[in-house]
mmCIF file of N, CA and C in Angstrom:
data_model
loop_
_atom_site.group_PDB
_atom_site.id
_atom_site.type_symbol
_atom_site.label_atom_id
_atom_site.label_comp_id
_atom_site.label_asym_id
_atom_site.label_seq_id
_atom_site.Cartn_x
_atom_site.Cartn_y
_atom_site.Cartn_z
ATOM 1 N N UNK A 1317 146.005 90.476 93.039
ATOM 2 C CA UNK A 1317 144.718 90.269 93.402
ATOM 3 C C UNK A 1317 144.387 88.804 93.123
ATOM 4 N N UNK A 1318 143.725 88.191 94.634
ATOM 5 C CA UNK A 1318 143.215 87.101 94.480
ATOM 6 C C UNK A 1318 142.215 86.439 93.161
ATOM 7 N N UNK A 1319 142.349 85.544 92.316
ATOM 8 C CA UNK A 1319 140.856 84.892 92.040
ATOM 9 C C UNK A 1319 140.198 84.094 93.038
ATOM 10 N N UNK A 1320 138.676 84.352 92.577
ATOM 11 C CA UNK A 1320 138.141 83.298 93.589
ATOM 12 C C UNK A 1320 138.006 82.117 92.591
ATOM 13 N N UNK A 1321 138.132 81.024 93.263
ATOM 14 C CA UNK A 1321 137.622 79.365 92.641
ATOM 15 C C UNK A 1321 136.480 78.991 92.186
ATOM 16 N N UNK A 1322 136.526 78.433 91.373
ATOM 17 C CA UNK A 1322 134.634 78.042 91.329
ATOM 18 C C UNK A 1322 134.979 76.822 92.017
ATOM 19 N N UNK A 1323 133.455 76.342 92.407
ATOM 20 C CA UNK A 1323 133.228 74.876 93.070
ATOM 21 C C UNK A 1323 131.689 74.835 92.409
ATOM 22 N N UNK A 1324 131.437 73.476 92.730
ATOM 23 C CA UNK A 1324 130.126 72.847 92.437
ATOM 24 C C UNK A 1324 129.309 71.846 93.292
ATOM 25 N N UNK A 1325 128.411 71.638 93.427
ATOM 26 C CA UNK A 1325 127.658 70.899 94.123
ATOM 27 C C UNK A 1325 127.696 69.659 92.930
ATOM 28 N N UNK A 1326 128.084 68.179 93.292
ATOM 29 C CA UNK A 1326 127.499 67.237 92.558
ATOM 30 C C UNK A 1326 126.846 67.300 92.279
ATOM 31 N N UNK A 1327 125.458 67.143 93.135
ATOM 32 C CA UNK A 1327 123.727 67.290 92.680
ATOM 33 C C UNK A 1327 123.449 68.197 91.506
ATOM 34 N N UNK A 1328 124.589 69.272 90.916
ATOM 35 C CA UNK A 1328 123.996 70.321 90.337
ATOM 36 C C UNK A 1328 124.529 69.726 88.713
ATOM 37 N N UNK A 1329 125.436 68.304 88.868
ATOM 38 C CA UNK A 1329 125.766 68.188 87.791
ATOM 39 C C UNK A 1329 124.979 66.601 86.980
ATOM 40 N N UNK A 1330 123.715 66.638 87.664
ATOM 41 C CA UNK A 1330 122.787 65.835 86.983
ATOM 42 C C UNK A 1330 122.113 64.943 88.534
ATOM 43 N N UNK A 1331 121.142 64.785 88.172
ATOM 44 C CA UNK A 1331 120.548 63.572 88.719
ATOM 45 C C UNK A 1331 119.854 61.989 88.195
ATOM 46 N N UNK A 1332 120.255 62.268 87.315
ATOM 47 C CA UNK A 1332 120.063 61.096 86.513
ATOM 48 C C UNK A 1332 121.155 60.000 86.944
ATOM 49 N N UNK A 1333 120.826 58.593 86.922
ATOM 50 C CA UNK A 1333 121.146 57.913 88.007
ATOM 51 C C UNK A 1333 122.052 57.025 86.816
ATOM 52 N N UNK A 1334 122.681 57.379 86.117
ATOM 53 C CA UNK A 1334 123.541 57.001 85.064
ATOM 54 C C UNK A 1334 124.833 57.601 85.226
ATOM 55 N N UNK A 1335 124.606 59.235 85.888
ATOM 56 C CA UNK A 1335 125.769 59.890 86.113
ATOM 57 C C UNK A 1335 126.312 59.296 87.124
ATOM 58 N N UNK A 1336 127.537 58.898 87.764
ATOM 59 C CA UNK A 1336 127.989 58.558 88.224
ATOM 60 C C UNK A 1336 129.067 59.424 88.971
ATOM 61 N N UNK A 1337 129.309 59.777 90.228
ATOM 62 C CA UNK A 1337 130.691 60.521 90.665
ATOM 63 C C UNK A 1337 131.417 60.732 90.047
ATOM 64 N N UNK A 1338 132.222 59.651 89.781
ATOM 65 C CA UNK A 1338 133.635 59.949 88.982
ATOM 66 C C UNK A 1338 133.536 60.605 87.976
ATOM 67 N N UNK A 1339 132.743 60.174 87.093
ATOM 68 C CA UNK A 1339 132.091 61.179 86.299
ATOM 69 C C UNK A 1339 131.906 62.752 86.458
ATOM 70 N N UNK A 1340 131.156 62.813 87.051
ATOM 71 C CA UNK A 1340 130.935 64.400 87.701
ATOM 72 C C UNK A 1340 132.191 64.487 88.105
ATOM 73 N N UNK A 1341 132.954 64.374 88.755
ATOM 74 C CA UNK A 1341 134.392 64.832 89.062
ATOM 75 C C UNK A 1341 134.478 65.075 87.678
ATOM 76 N N UNK A 1342 135.309 64.478 86.965
ATOM 77 C CA UNK A 1342 135.866 65.009 85.787
ATOM 78 C C UNK A 1342 135.096 66.032 84.844
ATOM 79 N N UNK A 1343 134.008 66.071 84.993
ATOM 80 C CA UNK A 1343 133.296 66.935 83.919
ATOM 81 C C UNK A 1343 133.279 68.316 84.665
ATOM 82 N N UNK A 1344 133.635 68.236 85.925
ATOM 83 C CA UNK A 1344 133.521 69.465 86.806
ATOM 84 C C UNK A 1344 134.765 69.863 86.574
ATOM 85 N N UNK A 1345 136.176 69.224 86.728
ATOM 86 C CA UNK A 1345 137.110 69.501 86.034
ATOM 87 C C UNK A 1345 137.897 70.211 84.978
ATOM 88 N N UNK A 1346 137.054 69.507 83.823
ATOM 89 C CA UNK A 1346 137.107 69.862 82.479
ATOM 90 C C UNK A 1346 136.585 71.206 82.062
ATOM 91 N N UNK A 1347 135.488 71.382 83.041
ATOM 92 C CA UNK A 1347 134.897 72.978 82.866
ATOM 93 C C UNK A 1347 135.279 73.831 83.995
ATOM 94 N N UNK A 1348 136.255 73.408 84.693
ATOM 95 C CA UNK A 1348 137.019 74.983 85.187
ATOM 96 C C UNK A 1348 136.880 74.829 86.486
ATOM 97 N N UNK A 1349 136.270 73.743 87.205
ATOM 98 C CA UNK A 1349 135.608 73.866 88.746
ATOM 99 C C UNK A 1349 136.854 73.389 89.703
ATOM 100 N N UNK A 1350 137.574 73.999 90.462
ATOM 101 C CA UNK A 1350 138.336 73.729 91.265
ATOM 102 C C UNK A 1350 137.784 72.633 92.549
ATOM 103 N N UNK A 1351 136.566 72.988 92.996
ATOM 104 C CA UNK A 1351 136.436 72.148 94.188
ATOM 105 C C UNK A 1351 134.785 71.784 93.816
ATOM 106 N N UNK A 1352 134.165 70.690 94.747
ATOM 107 C CA UNK A 1352 133.534 69.908 94.755
ATOM 108 C C UNK A 1352 132.754 69.992 95.894
ATOM 109 N N UNK A 1353 131.074 70.103 96.000
ATOM 110 C CA UNK A 1353 130.721 69.680 97.428
ATOM 111 C C UNK A 1353 129.997 68.337 97.198
ATOM 112 N N UNK A 1354 130.343 67.263 97.873
ATOM 113 C CA UNK A 1354 129.749 65.958 97.245
ATOM 114 C C UNK A 1354 128.947 65.454 98.043
ATOM 115 N N UNK A 1355 127.773 65.062 97.377
ATOM 116 C CA UNK A 1355 125.967 65.265 98.038
ATOM 117 C C UNK A 1355 126.261 63.435 99.049
ATOM 118 N N UNK A 1356 125.859 63.474 99.636
ATOM 119 C CA UNK A 1356 125.817 61.800 100.020
ATOM 120 C C UNK A 1356 125.710 60.778 99.196
ATOM 121 N N UNK A 1357 124.659 61.283 98.892
ATOM 122 C CA UNK A 1357 123.658 60.035 97.877
ATOM 123 C C UNK A 1357 124.611 60.026 96.767
ATOM 124 N N UNK A 1358 125.015 60.886 96.033
ATOM 125 C CA UNK A 1358 126.293 60.275 95.037
ATOM 126 C C UNK A 1358 127.325 59.144 95.453
ATOM 127 N N UNK A 1359 127.548 59.845 96.418
ATOM 128 C CA UNK A 1359 128.981 58.990 96.835
ATOM 129 C C UNK A 1359 128.297 57.293 97.284
ATOM 130 N N UNK A 1360 127.043 57.098 97.876
ATOM 131 C CA UNK A 1360 126.201 56.059 98.180
ATOM 132 C C UNK A 1360 125.892 55.237 96.720
ATOM 133 N N UNK A 1361 125.883 55.547 95.944
ATOM 134 C CA UNK A 1361 125.171 55.155 94.474
ATOM 135 C C UNK A 1361 126.620 54.806 93.958
ATOM 136 N N UNK A 1362 127.545 55.608 93.964
ATOM 137 C CA UNK A 1362 129.129 55.358 93.714
ATOM 138 C C UNK A 1362 129.451 54.098 94.057
ATOM 139 N N UNK A 1363 129.455 53.910 95.611
ATOM 140 C CA UNK A 1363 129.989 52.618 96.184
ATOM 141 C C UNK A 1363 129.072 51.627 95.758
ATOM 142 N N UNK A 1364 127.861 51.554 95.531
ATOM 143 C CA UNK A 1364 127.036 50.468 95.147
ATOM 144 C C UNK A 1364 127.410 50.242 93.702
ATOM 145 N N UNK A 1365 127.148 51.015 93.255
ATOM 146 C CA UNK A 1365 128.337 50.653 91.302
ATOM 147 C C UNK A 1365 128.982 49.882 91.213
ATOM 148 N N UNK A 1366 130.194 50.241 92.344
ATOM 149 C CA UNK A 1366 131.153 49.846 92.489
ATOM 150 C C UNK A 1366 131.370 48.174 93.252
ATOM 151 N N UNK A 1367 130.443 48.078 93.766
ATOM 152 C CA UNK A 1367 130.162 46.796 94.884
ATOM 153 C C UNK A 1367 131.660 47.291 95.855
ATOM 154 N N UNK A 1368 131.695 48.246 96.602
ATOM 155 C CA UNK A 1368 132.900 48.389 97.465
ATOM 156 C C UNK A 1368 132.287 49.035 98.512
ATOM 157 N N UNK A 1369 132.397 49.002 99.818
ATOM 158 C CA UNK A 1369 132.049 49.647 100.956
ATOM 159 C C UNK A 1369 132.145 51.224 100.872
ATOM 160 N N UNK A 1370 131.182 51.915 101.655
ATOM 161 C CA UNK A 1370 131.006 53.405 101.352
ATOM 162 C C UNK A 1370 132.715 53.862 102.008
ATOM 163 N N UNK A 1371 133.196 53.516 102.588
ATOM 164 C CA UNK A 1371 134.311 54.054 103.090
ATOM 165 C C UNK A 1371 135.422 54.153 102.056
ATOM 166 N N UNK A 1372 135.662 52.631 101.232
ATOM 167 C CA UNK A 1372 136.613 52.647 100.276
ATOM 168 C C UNK A 1372 135.685 53.693 98.937
ATOM 169 N N UNK A 1373 134.900 53.215 98.851
ATOM 170 C CA UNK A 1373 134.152 54.356 97.599
ATOM 171 C C UNK A 1373 134.559 55.679 98.133
ATOM 172 N N UNK A 1374 134.770 56.363 99.008
ATOM 173 C CA UNK A 1374 135.089 57.274 99.620
ATOM 174 C C UNK A 1374 136.557 57.849 99.411
ATOM 175 N N UNK A 1375 137.334 56.786 99.686
ATOM 176 C CA UNK A 1375 139.109 57.073 99.281
ATOM 177 C C UNK A 1375 139.194 56.830 98.027
ATOM 178 N N UNK A 1376 138.287 56.279 97.282
ATOM 179 C CA UNK A 1376 138.923 56.022 95.501
ATOM 180 C C UNK A 1376 138.006 57.337 95.137
ATOM 181 N N UNK A 1377 137.127 57.948 95.803
ATOM 182 C CA UNK A 1377 136.735 59.689 94.973
ATOM 183 C C UNK A 1377 137.582 60.538 95.131
ATOM 184 N N UNK A 1378 138.585 60.319 96.875
ATOM 185 C CA UNK A 1378 139.438 61.234 96.666
ATOM 186 C C UNK A 1378 140.595 61.233 95.659
ATOM 187 N N UNK A 1379 140.957 59.871 95.330
ATOM 188 C CA UNK A 1379 142.196 59.905 94.602
ATOM 189 C C UNK A 1379 141.629 60.534 92.940
ATOM 190 N N UNK A 1380 140.387 60.190 93.207
ATOM 191 C CA UNK A 1380 139.299 60.437 91.267
ATOM 192 C C UNK A 1380 139.811 62.452 91.447
ATOM 193 N N UNK A 1381 139.401 63.360 92.766
ATOM 194 C CA UNK A 1381 139.795 64.281 93.153
ATOM 195 C C UNK A 1381 141.206 64.710 92.389
ATOM 196 N N UNK A 1382 142.082 63.981 93.168
ATOM 197 C CA UNK A 1382 143.292 64.456 93.150
ATOM 198 C C UNK A 1382 144.031 64.316 92.004
ATOM 199 N N UNK A 1383 143.752 63.144 91.554
ATOM 200 C CA UNK A 1383 144.285 63.001 89.552
ATOM 201 C C UNK A 1383 143.869 64.153 88.819
ATOM 202 N N UNK A 1384 142.553 64.964 88.853
ATOM 203 C CA UNK A 1384 141.423 65.557 88.296
ATOM 204 C C UNK A 1384 142.043 66.895 88.853
ATOM 205 N N UNK A 1385 142.701 67.178 90.009
ATOM 206 C CA UNK A 1385 142.934 68.332 90.543
ATOM 207 C C UNK A 1385 141.799 69.050 91.002
ATOM 208 N N UNK A 1386 141.008 68.576 91.607
ATOM 209 C CA UNK A 1386 139.955 69.247 92.070
ATOM 210 C C UNK A 1386 139.826 68.608 93.614
ATOM 211 N N UNK A 1387 139.268 69.750 94.410
ATOM 212 C CA UNK A 1387 139.169 69.630 95.780
ATOM 213 C C UNK A 1387 137.696 69.551 96.316
ATOM 214 N N UNK A 1388 137.931 67.902 97.046
ATOM 215 C CA UNK A 1388 136.598 67.825 97.668
ATOM 216 C C UNK A 1388 136.467 68.494 98.996
ATOM 217 N N UNK A 1389 135.742 69.425 98.136
ATOM 218 C CA UNK A 1389 135.084 70.695 99.872
ATOM 219 C C UNK A 1389 134.214 70.032 100.956
ATOM 220 N N UNK A 1390 133.597 69.499 100.506
ATOM 221 C CA UNK A 1390 132.678 69.242 101.631
ATOM 222 C C UNK A 1390 131.902 67.724 101.133
ATOM 223 N N UNK A 1391 131.279 66.664 102.276
ATOM 224 C CA UNK A 1391 130.512 65.586 101.910
ATOM 225 C C UNK A 1391 129.210 66.364 102.466
ATOM 226 N N UNK A 1392 127.993 66.071 101.749
ATOM 227 C CA UNK A 1392 126.573 66.003 101.936
ATOM 228 C C UNK A 1392 126.331 67.376 102.289
ATOM 229 N N UNK A 1393 126.487 68.453 101.840
ATOM 230 C CA UNK A 1393 126.265 69.726 102.031
ATOM 231 C C UNK A 1393 125.108 69.994 102.543
ATOM 232 N N UNK A 1394 123.950 69.559 101.728
ATOM 233 C CA UNK A 1394 122.402 69.505 102.259
ATOM 234 C C UNK A 1394 121.823 68.427 101.626
ATOM 235 N N UNK A 1395 120.524 67.803 102.318
ATOM 236 C CA UNK A 1395 119.904 66.705 102.524
ATOM 237 C C UNK A 1395 118.378 66.739 102.340
ATOM 238 N N UNK A 1396 117.754 66.211 101.421
ATOM 239 C CA UNK A 1396 116.335 66.522 100.786
ATOM 240 C C UNK A 1396 116.053 67.734 100.077
ATOM 241 N N UNK A 1397 116.975 67.981 99.347
ATOM 242 C CA UNK A 1397 116.546 68.975 98.511
ATOM 243 C C UNK A 1397 115.464 68.631 97.787
ATOM 244 N N UNK A 1398 114.461 69.807 96.692
ATOM 245 C CA UNK A 1398 114.173 69.479 95.863
ATOM 246 C C UNK A 1398 114.722 68.733 95.002
ATOM 247 N N UNK A 1399 113.413 67.910 94.545
ATOM 248 C CA UNK A 1399 113.912 67.009 93.743
ATOM 249 C C UNK A 1399 114.333 65.266 93.637
ATOM 250 N N UNK A 1400 114.557 65.603 95.515
ATOM 251 C CA UNK A 1400 115.461 64.124 96.188
ATOM 252 C C UNK A 1400 115.060 63.205 96.049
ATOM 253 N N UNK A 1401 115.266 61.983 95.950
ATOM 254 C CA UNK A 1401 114.445 60.886 96.000
ATOM 255 C C UNK A 1401 114.097 60.538 97.377
ATOM 256 N N UNK A 1402 114.603 60.938 98.455
ATOM 257 C CA UNK A 1402 115.018 60.253 99.727
ATOM 258 C C UNK A 1402 114.367 59.539 100.629
ATOM 259 N N UNK A 1403 114.468 58.782 101.241
ATOM 260 C CA UNK A 1403 113.668 57.984 101.850
ATOM 261 C C UNK A 1403 113.197 58.814 102.969
ATOM 262 N N UNK A 1404 113.583 59.255 103.718
ATOM 263 C CA UNK A 1404 112.698 60.585 104.414
ATOM 264 C C UNK A 1404 111.944 61.336 104.180
ATOM 265 N N UNK A 1405 111.793 61.349 102.603
ATOM 266 C CA UNK A 1405 110.707 62.537 101.800
ATOM 267 C C UNK A 1405 109.759 61.319 101.617
ATOM 268 N N UNK A 1406 110.146 60.363 101.368
ATOM 269 C CA UNK A 1406 108.597 59.416 100.624
ATOM 270 C C UNK A 1406 108.364 58.772 102.122
ATOM 271 N N UNK A 1407 108.907 58.882 102.873
ATOM 272 C CA UNK A 1407 108.338 58.346 104.231
ATOM 273 C C UNK A 1407 107.485 59.284 104.989
ATOM 274 N N UNK A 1408 107.761 60.818 104.960
ATOM 275 C CA UNK A 1408 107.129 61.909 105.248
ATOM 276 C C UNK A 1408 106.027 62.033 104.406
ATOM 277 N N UNK A 1409 106.221 61.790 103.168
ATOM 278 C CA UNK A 1409 104.956 62.069 102.311
ATOM 279 C C UNK A 1409 103.648 60.882 102.728
ATOM 280 N N UNK A 1410 104.228 59.645 102.783
ATOM 281 C CA UNK A 1410 102.894 58.615 102.963
ATOM 282 C C UNK A 1410 102.944 58.960 104.573
ATOM 283 N N UNK A 1411 103.344 59.463 105.234
ATOM 284 C CA UNK A 1411 102.770 59.725 106.279
ATOM 285 C C UNK A 1411 101.765 60.701 106.355
ATOM 286 N N UNK A 1412 102.179 62.199 105.965
ATOM 287 C CA UNK A 1412 101.011 62.830 105.721
ATOM 288 C C UNK A 1412 99.935 62.782 104.836
ATOM 289 N N UNK A 1413 99.809 61.583 103.822
ATOM 290 C CA UNK A 1413 98.733 61.385 102.807
ATOM 291 C C UNK A 1413 98.384 59.979 103.317
ATOM 292 N N UNK A 1414 98.339 59.366 104.281
ATOM 293 C CA UNK A 1414 98.229 58.146 104.821
ATOM 294 C C UNK A 1414 98.479 57.197 103.760
ATOM 295 N N UNK A 1415 99.000 57.591 102.960
ATOM 296 C CA UNK A 1415 99.171 55.829 102.244
ATOM 297 C C UNK A 1415 100.574 55.307 102.252
ATOM 298 N N UNK A 1416 100.556 54.389 102.242
ATOM 299 C CA UNK A 1416 101.939 53.321 102.220
ATOM 300 C C UNK A 1416 102.377 53.039 101.130
ATOM 301 N N UNK A 1417 103.875 53.276 101.274
ATOM 302 C CA UNK A 1417 104.773 53.089 99.628
ATOM 303 C C UNK A 1417 105.564 51.657 100.572
ATOM 304 N N UNK A 1418 106.584 50.892 99.262
ATOM 305 C CA UNK A 1418 106.552 49.788 99.657
ATOM 306 C C UNK A 1418 107.586 50.111 100.549
ATOM 307 N N UNK A 1419 107.981 49.278 101.420
ATOM 308 C CA UNK A 1419 108.989 49.691 102.699
ATOM 309 C C UNK A 1419 108.815 50.523 103.492
ATOM 310 N N UNK A 1420 107.822 50.977 103.100
ATOM 311 C CA UNK A 1420 107.218 52.278 104.439
ATOM 312 C C UNK A 1420 107.435 51.933 105.764
ATOM 313 N N UNK A 1421 107.194 50.607 106.118
ATOM 314 C CA UNK A 1421 107.137 49.939 107.565
ATOM 315 C C UNK A 1421 108.520 49.692 107.895
ATOM 316 N N UNK A 1422 109.273 49.993 107.253
ATOM 317 C CA UNK A 1422 110.902 50.228 108.047
ATOM 318 C C UNK A 1422 111.570 51.856 107.915
ATOM 319 N N UNK A 1423 110.907 52.786 108.997
ATOM 320 C CA UNK A 1423 111.042 53.809 108.753
ATOM 321 C C UNK A 1423 112.449 54.111 109.527
ATOM 322 N N UNK A 1424 112.992 55.047 108.745
ATOM 323 C CA UNK A 1424 114.788 55.463 109.349
ATOM 324 C C UNK A 1424 114.475 56.514 110.481
ATOM 325 N N UNK A 1425 114.932 56.010 111.692
ATOM 326 C CA UNK A 1425 115.208 56.871 112.884
ATOM 327 C C UNK A 1425 116.163 57.742 112.899
ATOM 328 N N UNK A 1426 117.559 57.797 111.951
ATOM 329 C CA UNK A 1426 118.454 58.843 112.232
ATOM 330 C C UNK A 1426 118.514 59.279 110.057
ATOM 331 N N UNK A 1427 119.863 59.974 110.188
ATOM 332 C CA UNK A 1427 119.594 60.538 109.147
ATOM 333 C C UNK A 1427 121.070 59.817 108.455
ATOM 334 N N UNK A 1428 121.554 59.984 107.138
ATOM 335 C CA UNK A 1428 122.257 59.160 106.742
ATOM 336 C C UNK A 1428 123.264 58.536 107.221
ATOM 337 N N UNK A 1429 123.828 57.466 107.178
ATOM 338 C CA UNK A 1429 124.599 56.736 107.820
ATOM 339 C C UNK A 1429 126.071 57.447 107.651
ATOM 340 N N UNK A 1430 126.108 58.437 107.435
ATOM 341 C CA UNK A 1430 127.536 59.237 107.310
ATOM 342 C C UNK A 1430 128.832 59.155 108.553
ATOM 343 N N UNK A 1431 129.883 58.357 108.588
ATOM 344 C CA UNK A 1431 130.706 58.785 109.417
ATOM 345 C C UNK A 1431 131.599 59.563 109.515
ATOM 346 N N UNK A 1432 132.452 59.955 110.275
ATOM 347 C CA UNK A 1432 133.819 60.740 110.497
ATOM 348 C C UNK A 1432 134.651 60.129 109.534
ATOM 349 N N UNK A 1433 134.882 58.659 109.224
ATOM 350 C CA UNK A 1433 135.780 57.946 108.773
ATOM 351 C C UNK A 1433 135.509 58.431 107.298
ATOM 352 N N UNK A 1434 134.069 58.618 106.862
ATOM 353 C CA UNK A 1434 134.111 58.496 105.427
ATOM 354 C C UNK A 1434 134.206 59.897 104.897
ATOM 355 N N UNK A 1435 133.699 60.897 105.717
ATOM 356 C CA UNK A 1435 134.175 62.482 105.521
ATOM 357 C C UNK A 1435 135.316 62.730 105.630
ATOM 358 N N UNK A 1436 136.220 62.281 106.012
ATOM 359 C CA UNK A 1436 137.439 62.280 106.362
ATOM 360 C C UNK A 1436 137.843 61.940 105.219
ATOM 361 N N UNK A 1437 137.843 60.450 104.226
ATOM 362 C CA UNK A 1437 138.515 59.990 103.632
ATOM 363 C C UNK A 1437 138.135 60.920 102.147
ATOM 364 N N UNK A 1438 136.975 61.170 102.099
ATOM 365 C CA UNK A 1438 136.675 62.115 100.866
ATOM 366 C C UNK A 1438 137.362 64.032 100.959
ATOM 367 N N UNK A 1439 137.302 64.087 101.981
ATOM 368 C CA UNK A 1439 137.889 65.437 102.192
ATOM 369 C C UNK A 1439 139.761 65.179 102.435
ATOM 370 N N UNK A 1440 140.579 64.317 102.435
ATOM 371 C CA UNK A 1440 141.757 64.393 102.863
ATOM 372 C C UNK A 1440 142.470 64.930 101.685
ATOM 373 N N UNK A 1441 143.743 65.160 101.924
ATOM 374 C CA UNK A 1441 144.310 65.882 100.576
ATOM 375 C C UNK A 1441 145.555 65.453 100.830
#
């Protein structure tokens, strides 16, 4: 009988800005998870913290997953979840209340800048 393997979303491992994606992956592996769903904002934060382009960060995260024997199952399984501090949520809140938040004049017209190249780099095996 095949055993079910455990997986977890990176966002479930903390929303604290100091907990970077590489640390979340190691933590998940240490606690018996064999898969991880990577939320785009975690990848983006990791990219910025390392001062590298997003596609390079995706490749590094793939290497970290391989080193820790954990599979990246997907990239950005959900967006704008409760508690997320996304620009889309801030923009919709300021529009509904009529208030303007800093930078609210720069409205995004598309979703997160995910590319198939980034997704492929994270989920390659």
